[in-house]
C-alpha atoms as one frame of an Amber mdcrd trajectory, in Angstrom:
protein
  28.091  -9.748   7.321  27.760  -9.616   3.541  25.426 -12.612   3.604  23.366
 -10.988   6.382  22.977  -7.801   4.358  21.925  -9.830   1.323  19.293 -11.654
   3.407  17.971  -8.368   4.773  17.814  -6.991   1.242  15.934 -10.108   0.085
  13.440  -9.782   2.969  12.902  -6.111   2.120  12.158  -7.127  -1.467   9.607
  -9.699  -0.210   7.927  -7.098   1.993   7.952  -4.577  -0.853   6.324  -7.091
  -3.186   3.737  -7.861  -0.500   3.000  -4.153  -0.146   2.692  -3.691  -3.913
   0.394  -6.713  -4.276  -1.730  -5.493  -1.351  -2.036  -2.009  -2.871  -2.935
  -3.498  -6.260  -5.598  -5.726  -4.680  -7.123  -2.859  -2.679  -6.884  -0.395
  -5.581  -8.351  -2.926  -8.015 -11.228  -3.722  -5.658 -11.909  -0.045  -4.997
 -11.809   0.876  -8.701 -14.126  -2.022  -9.549 -16.504  -1.018  -6.731 -16.578
   2.623  -7.860 -17.095   1.591 -11.471 -19.975  -0.739 -10.596 -21.535   1.869
  -8.283 -21.409   4.533 -10.975 -22.766   2.106 -13.573 -25.711   1.160 -11.329
 -26.316   4.808 -10.425 -26.498   5.856 -14.075 -28.773   2.937 -14.911 -30.995
   3.759 -11.916 -31.265   7.426 -12.832 -32.164   6.539 -16.394 -34.800   4.109
 -15.187 -36.192   6.605 -12.669 -36.339   9.296 -15.350 -38.114   6.981 -17.766
 -40.693   5.946 -15.148 -41.169   9.511 -13.888 -41.660  10.855 -17.407 -44.174
   8.094 -18.067 -46.077   8.815 -14.817 -46.069  12.562 -15.486 -47.489  11.941
 -18.929 -50.162   9.658 -17.472 -51.096  12.241 -14.805 -51.227  15.024 -17.371
 -53.366  12.869 -19.666 -55.652  12.129 -16.725 -55.927  15.877 -16.057 -56.689
  16.605 -19.714 -59.412  13.959 -19.780 -61.083  15.423 -16.672 -60.872  18.940
 -18.072 -62.316  17.746 -21.377 -65.244  16.108 -19.548 -66.224  19.214 -17.607
 -65.614  21.450 -20.596 -67.972  19.321 -22.676 -70.588  19.492 -19.943 -70.540
  23.263 -19.339 -70.539  23.989 -23.080 -73.492  21.681 -23.694 -76.439  23.736
 -25.091 -78.813  21.414 -23.248 -77.167  22.040 -19.878 -76.809  25.768 -20.464
 -80.494  26.092 -21.363 -81.741  23.934 -18.506 -79.367  25.589 -16.047 -80.406
  29.091 -17.111 -84.081  28.111 -16.790 -83.586  26.396 -13.417 -81.704  29.324
 -11.914 -84.364  31.748 -13.208 -87.127  29.894 -11.379 -87.434  28.641  -7.863
 -87.755  24.977  -6.881 -88.560  23.721 -10.340 -88.376  19.990  -9.583 -88.803
  18.987 -13.178 -85.788  20.958 -14.335 -83.860  19.821 -11.290 -84.478  16.162
 -12.106 -83.404  16.655 -15.700 -80.181  18.341 -14.660 -79.422  15.722 -11.975
 -80.127  13.000 -14.489 -77.485  14.506 -16.726 -75.092  14.655 -13.779 -75.801
  11.018 -13.025 -74.748  10.037 -16.524 -71.470  11.872 -16.028 -70.760  10.200
 -12.697 -71.738   6.741 -13.886 -69.501   7.039 -16.963 -66.401   7.895 -14.953
 -65.390   6.215 -11.691 -63.348   9.234 -10.606 -66.399  11.463 -10.273 -68.103
  11.341  -6.909 -70.222  14.480  -6.868 -71.267  17.512  -8.947 -72.199  20.818
  -7.295 -73.760  23.903  -8.876 -73.341  27.281  -7.173 -74.661  30.687  -7.998
 -72.543  33.681  -8.793 -72.667  34.600  -5.109 -71.139  31.223  -4.170 -74.354
  29.801  -2.709 -75.082  26.144  -3.512 -77.961  25.820  -5.979 -77.828  22.159
  -6.825 -75.991  19.056  -5.495 -75.941  15.563  -6.931 -74.837  13.871  -3.682
 -76.755  15.535  -0.870 -74.397  14.043   1.718 -71.849  16.529   0.391 -74.273
  19.412   0.200 -71.827  21.824   1.906 -68.826  23.014  -0.080 -65.438  22.698
   1.605 -63.282  25.814   2.138 -60.896  24.564  -0.565 -63.872  24.226  -2.909
 -65.085  27.733  -2.128 -61.655  29.170  -2.917 -61.630  27.285  -6.224 -65.143
  28.615  -7.086 -63.941  32.182  -6.557 -60.940  31.567  -8.820 -63.150  30.146
 -11.605 -65.618  33.045 -11.317 -62.915  35.702 -11.440 -60.843  34.107 -14.187
 -63.895  32.927 -16.182 -61.864  29.763 -16.903 -61.897  26.190 -15.753 -59.775
  25.771 -12.591 -58.175  22.472 -11.583 -57.928  22.344  -7.820 -55.471  20.597
  -5.571 -55.949  17.425  -3.549 -57.653  18.036  -0.208 -59.474  16.226   2.545
 -63.190  17.042   2.846 -64.338  18.154   6.284 -67.729  16.403   6.029 -66.594
  12.821   5.456 -62.806  13.116   5.889 -62.264  11.694   2.397 -59.762  12.899
  -0.187 -60.992  14.758  -3.262 -59.852  16.879  -6.163 -62.189  19.651  -7.379
 -62.551  21.036 -10.899 -64.517  24.276 -11.144 -65.894  25.609 -14.447 -68.013
  28.727 -15.075 -71.379  28.310 -16.896 -72.276  31.069 -19.351 -75.611  32.166
 -20.811 -76.160  33.202 -24.381 -74.868  36.676 -23.530 -71.581  35.198 -22.302
 -72.365  36.094 -18.758 -71.551  33.719 -15.885 -74.755  32.395 -14.440 -73.291
  29.601 -12.304 -70.163  27.560 -11.453 -70.146  23.764 -11.748 -67.775  21.813
  -9.500 -66.723  18.240 -10.210 -65.551  16.440  -7.084 -63.160  13.600  -8.038
 -61.641  10.846  -5.913 -57.899  10.338  -6.694 -58.165   6.828  -5.241 -59.962
   5.548  -8.334 -57.600   6.459 -11.140 -54.833   8.832 -10.033 -53.370   6.920
  -7.092 -53.291   3.554  -8.915 -51.352   5.220 -11.736 -48.826   6.496  -9.201
 -48.620   3.288  -7.186 -47.826   0.903 -10.020 -44.160   0.134 -10.735 -43.017
  -1.690 -13.892 -40.876  -4.228 -12.022 -40.609  -5.885  -8.639 -39.074  -3.631
  -6.005 -39.201  -3.393  -2.226 -38.745   0.375  -1.989 -39.401   1.993  -5.404
 -42.423   4.319  -5.567 -43.849   7.347  -7.340 -45.017  10.230  -5.153 -46.980
  13.439  -5.659 -46.081  16.338  -3.370 -46.438  20.108  -3.168 -45.182  22.986
  -1.080 -47.499  24.081   1.746 -46.170  26.935   3.844 -42.837  25.889   5.381
 -43.372  22.221   4.670 -43.491  19.642   1.949 -46.944  18.021   1.859 -47.229
  14.558   0.330 -50.443  14.405  -1.749 -50.388  10.701  -2.626 -50.262   7.562
  -0.548 -46.796   6.529   0.483 -45.563   2.966   0.161 -46.732   0.848   3.049
 -48.832   3.739   4.464 -52.372   3.673   2.997 -53.577   6.665   5.075 -50.460
   8.797   4.581 -51.809  11.102   1.835 -52.173  14.715   3.098 -51.003  13.638
   6.551 -47.222  13.354   5.995 -45.115  16.494   5.973 -41.398  17.332   5.853
 -39.979  20.663   6.994 -38.201  22.822   4.436 -35.303  22.912   6.922 -34.465
  19.327   5.950 -32.085  20.418   3.178 -30.926  16.930   2.241 -34.469  15.906
   1.301 -34.802  15.830  -2.516 -38.382  17.188  -2.344 -37.149  20.258  -0.411
 -34.449  20.835  -3.037 -37.017  20.430  -5.840 -39.419  23.116  -4.538 -36.365
  25.404  -4.190 -35.906  25.348  -7.940 -33.816  22.278  -8.707 -34.991  19.637
 -11.170 -33.877  16.219 -12.305 -31.735  13.778 -10.339 -31.276  13.866  -6.571
 -29.522  11.787  -3.967 -30.496  12.437  -0.379 -32.705  11.443   2.561 -36.460
  10.965   2.155 -39.406  11.271   4.566 -38.256   8.064   6.339 -34.713   9.428
   6.836 -33.552   6.753   4.401 -30.903   7.299   1.731 -32.616   7.400  -1.675
 -32.073   8.245  -5.328 -34.870  10.341  -6.887 -35.877  11.933 -10.166 -38.264
  14.891  -9.717 -40.175  17.047 -12.219 -43.185  19.405 -11.812 -46.619  18.547
 -13.234 -47.575  21.059 -15.929 -50.515  23.334 -15.099 -50.416  22.590 -11.345
 -48.388  23.110  -8.201 -47.686  19.407  -7.988 -44.320  17.669  -8.259 -43.824
  14.045  -9.159 -40.904  12.065  -7.739 -39.788   8.575  -8.782 -37.466   7.141
  -6.149 -35.719   4.002  -4.920 -33.760   3.216  -1.762 -30.008   3.439  -2.216
 -29.459   0.159  -0.347 -31.832  -1.698  -2.644 -30.331  -0.155  -5.756 -26.795
  -1.031  -4.748 -27.624  -4.372  -3.106 -26.008  -6.215  -6.008 -23.009  -3.871
  -5.841 -22.778  -4.429  -2.090 -22.931  -8.177  -2.669 -20.175  -7.932  -5.250
 -18.224  -5.629  -2.952 -18.477  -8.183  -0.154 -17.407 -10.884  -2.589 -14.509
  -8.747  -3.785 -13.604  -7.964  -0.176 -13.658 -11.661   0.693 -11.541 -12.488
  -2.351  -9.210  -9.583  -1.547  -8.845 -10.789   2.039  -8.124 -14.306   0.796
  -5.575 -12.970  -1.708  -4.135 -10.718   1.003  -3.806 -13.621   3.430  -2.454
 -15.892   0.717   0.078 -13.296  -0.357   0.977 -12.665   3.277   1.368 -16.393
   3.862   3.624 -16.746   0.805   5.712 -13.740   1.848   5.972 -14.967   5.443
   6.897 -18.409   4.173   9.590 -16.958   1.920  10.864 -14.701   4.705  10.794
 -17.601   7.159  12.629 -19.770   4.679  15.126 -16.999   4.021  15.646 -16.529
   7.757  16.086 -20.257   8.257  18.711 -20.260   5.529  20.243 -17.156   7.082
  20.332 -18.784  10.528  21.851 -21.917   9.023  24.512 -19.776   7.402  25.080
 -17.903  10.659  25.311 -21.200  12.538  27.747 -22.581   9.976  29.793 -19.387
  10.082  29.712 -19.474  13.881  30.960 -23.066  13.845  33.677 -22.093  11.399
  34.635 -19.120  13.585  34.699 -21.326  16.656  36.804 -23.854  14.773  39.136
 -21.124  13.552  39.309 -19.653  17.041  40.026 -23.053  18.553  42.584 -23.708
  15.829  44.174 -20.297  16.387  44.229 -20.786  20.142  45.762 -24.213  19.671
  48.376 -22.882  17.263  49.140 -19.930  19.524  49.235 -22.042  22.644  51.462
 -24.784  21.301  53.492 -22.745  18.791  57.307 -23.057  18.986  57.552 -19.279
  18.680  56.759 -16.704  21.329  53.532 -14.776  20.621  52.774 -11.536  22.446
  49.961  -9.001  22.170  50.478  -5.442  23.504  48.313  -2.354  23.653  49.272
   1.070  22.276  51.370   1.751  25.403  53.189  -1.590  24.820  51.673  -3.132
  27.954  51.410  -6.892  27.506  47.796  -7.989  27.038  48.225 -11.676  26.228
  50.920 -14.299  25.714  51.120 -17.952  24.726  52.653 -20.964  26.537  55.967
 -20.611  24.703  56.311 -17.066  26.041  55.798 -18.290  29.596  58.493 -20.934
  29.095  60.902 -18.569  27.364  60.676 -15.642  29.796  60.023 -17.793  32.927
  57.037 -15.620  33.980  53.458 -16.659  34.751  50.698 -15.244  32.549  49.573
 -12.847  35.284  53.148 -11.617  35.768  53.540 -11.041  32.050  50.282  -9.075
  31.870  51.690  -6.683  34.471  54.800  -6.019  32.366  55.625  -3.731  29.462
  57.456  -5.067  26.401  60.415  -2.872  27.444  60.812  -5.061  30.530  61.633
  -8.047  28.274  64.285  -6.245  26.208  67.922  -5.814  27.268  68.520  -2.210
  28.359  71.017  -1.600  25.532  68.360  -2.592  22.956  65.616  -0.346  24.314
  66.991   2.819  22.740  65.904   1.692  19.270  62.362   0.703  20.366  60.685
   4.026  19.534  62.240   4.066  16.052  61.031   0.508  15.446  57.480   1.436
  16.481  57.462   4.287  13.959  58.644   1.933  11.206  55.932  -0.575  12.124
  53.290   2.198  11.890  54.602   3.343   8.499  55.229  -0.055   6.898  52.519
  -2.044   8.681  55.085  -4.557   9.907  58.788  -5.090  10.651  61.222  -7.980
  11.183  64.251  -7.202  13.373  66.751  -8.989  15.574  67.062  -8.091  19.218
  68.168  -9.424  22.576  65.541 -10.244  25.230  66.042 -11.220  28.853  64.411
 -13.754  31.090  63.040 -13.327  34.593  66.371 -14.479  36.037  68.231 -11.807
  34.012  69.806 -14.131  31.441  69.614 -13.009  27.790  68.868 -14.731  24.535
  68.859 -13.693  20.900  65.500 -13.266  19.174  64.054 -12.465  15.768  60.947
 -10.275  16.167  58.197 -10.113  13.532  55.938  -7.226  14.614  52.701  -5.879
  13.124  50.058  -3.364  14.134  46.477  -4.676  14.228  43.183  -2.902  14.997
  40.511  -4.518  17.181  37.200  -2.668  17.627  38.809   0.689  16.870  41.816
   0.208  19.167  45.375  -0.434  17.992  47.416  -3.384  19.292  50.905  -4.650
  18.570  51.215  -8.299  17.644  54.681  -9.872  17.875  55.928 -13.309  16.897
  59.306 -13.790  18.583  61.645 -16.612  17.664  64.522 -17.697  19.886  67.558
 -17.680  17.514  70.226 -18.439  20.106  71.063 -21.808  18.552  70.877 -20.337
  15.080  73.353 -17.616  16.094  75.669 -20.248  17.572  75.469 -22.289  14.369
  76.210 -19.227  12.257  79.168 -18.333  14.464  80.477 -21.877  14.192  80.001
 -21.784  10.414  81.867 -18.504  10.187  84.713 -19.956  12.296  84.816 -23.043
  10.051  84.870 -20.916   6.931  87.594 -18.778   8.369  89.701 -21.849   9.138
  89.014 -23.172   5.650  90.043 -19.903   4.045  93.181 -19.765   6.187  94.131
 -23.288   5.142  93.180 -22.634   1.534  95.210 -19.486   1.122  98.215 -20.612
   3.229  98.913 -24.033   1.626 101.723 -24.429  -0.887  99.545 -26.391  -3.317
  97.283 -24.881  -5.959  93.656 -25.246  -4.741  90.510 -24.430  -6.722  86.973
 -24.985  -5.252  83.742 -25.162  -7.343  80.088 -25.648  -6.720  78.161 -28.676
  -7.972  77.823 -27.018 -11.381  81.574 -26.650 -11.861  81.617 -22.881 -11.282
  84.650 -21.554  -9.402  84.165 -20.412  -5.828  87.713 -19.920  -4.580  91.296
 -19.919  -5.860  94.453 -19.574  -3.739  97.513 -17.648  -4.796  99.311 -20.769
  -6.036  96.358 -21.586  -8.314  96.358 -17.988  -9.582 100.021 -18.290 -10.489
  99.496 -21.653 -12.107  96.452 -20.673 -14.236  97.231 -17.055 -14.869  93.774
 -16.001 -13.523  93.261 -13.936 -10.444  90.597 -15.107  -8.036  88.314 -12.093
  -8.509  88.056 -12.638 -12.277  87.788 -16.411 -12.039  84.957 -16.624  -9.476
  81.732 -17.717 -11.173  83.395 -19.045 -14.309  83.391 -22.679 -15.391  86.434
 -24.628 -14.232  87.215 -25.559 -17.819  87.637 -21.900 -18.794  90.264 -21.338
 -16.105  91.902 -24.736 -15.594  92.624 -26.812 -18.723  94.483 -30.167 -18.656
  96.489 -31.540 -21.614  98.122 -34.946 -22.186 101.878 -34.532 -21.766 102.647
 -36.930 -24.635  99.946 -36.117 -27.205  99.461 -32.600 -26.022  95.724 -33.097
 -26.469  93.197 -31.661 -24.037  91.777 -34.260 -21.704  88.642 -34.297 -19.461
  88.775 -32.169 -16.362  88.667 -34.300 -13.177  86.060 -31.936 -11.760  83.633
 -32.692 -14.596  84.178 -36.407 -14.059  83.530 -36.120 -10.349  80.345 -34.138
 -10.981  79.196 -36.586 -13.647  79.908 -39.800 -11.671  79.471 -38.548  -8.150
  82.682 -40.362  -7.193
């Protein structure tokens, strides 16, 4: 049992170690994964911020350049004079050609510019460089009104022209006369495809999902102003509802700035950095797909998972091997112990069966439970007959009165040796010496008795007592002095004649050396001579 408990304890230790190693592997892998994810996220945000800041600066520089161009044009004394003269006359082709020639130079010098329109203070078109766009779009008309009222250059938003369905950006600037009165409004129509979109669409490194996007708020939607990756005709045609709260663009127009993690227009998880463009209602977002960003982390995570699984399986294999080995050893020990128990049981059964003494086992009520072969021979009962008897049935009636007292002594002392008289099946009696003990088997008390037939011993003792009595009668009745000693010369007995001869009484002399009590002297020399007893003991004759 002790060995079994030790084996169970060892197995529990193995399982505990396996659990600890497993937890360490999982915790280590998780911590490494979180650390790598956070490291990549920080690096991505920094990169997105750097690219977004660069793109915003490029867009703002592009805006400044366009504003500088139109400002230079409207403040040109040549244009102001020609424009004032042209508007004062009707259908002056010469002035018209000169003004259009100047417009042509502007358009040829900058690829962005596609058309220049001149309107009167009432909003009517007075002059157009590209006659195919002779009608101003509604967006353009709104911008003209803003420039006229504010008396400042107005940078319009990106829109799609109704005449040719192409995308433009308008810049409207008021033209003043010498009296600082507005005499006209000049509108530059620019194509963002030439310079603006390429700035947005370039990315400093190879990426499958990274892009820079311009967007603005339009009613209850987010309107994407630039072309989206992989969608050349997506500008001004892709919208996202403001109800899509996990979209970074929706969060940005609600007042947030900086880093975002959410779902984009494709319902794909992305990381974005968003900032507004100064002097406009535009926002610029630099973004990358989360899966692409963390692809290396995912690869490492899969590698770590594979390694963790291998370590887990390896650890499990080692633990199972150790447990299996421990169990094998345990089973070997159990088998060995079982063999030993069987051998002990067989040995015990053999000893009990063929013992010269009677062996009985009784329950608490003293009913006989088992008996050996010697008991069957001694009491002349079969085993079945004995098992139907009580121990009282084997004791002479006169001896039964002391049985209860003996049981109490056995309970108190744990065991007792007494002499008693038992009887056989035929009623004959024999003397016995009973060695009784109380034993406990599975919580129940039993009485175990080893009974020895001492009939012959009693006869021998009686005969010895009779012989001793005869010896003492002879010893004390003879007329000669008789002294007996043991083999060491110590006195055992003295008769009355010897007492009178030596002057010692028997009680005082017993146990003393013969030489102290009985001394012999030479009758001639009167010298003490050797005691015959000493000579007999020394020579054995």
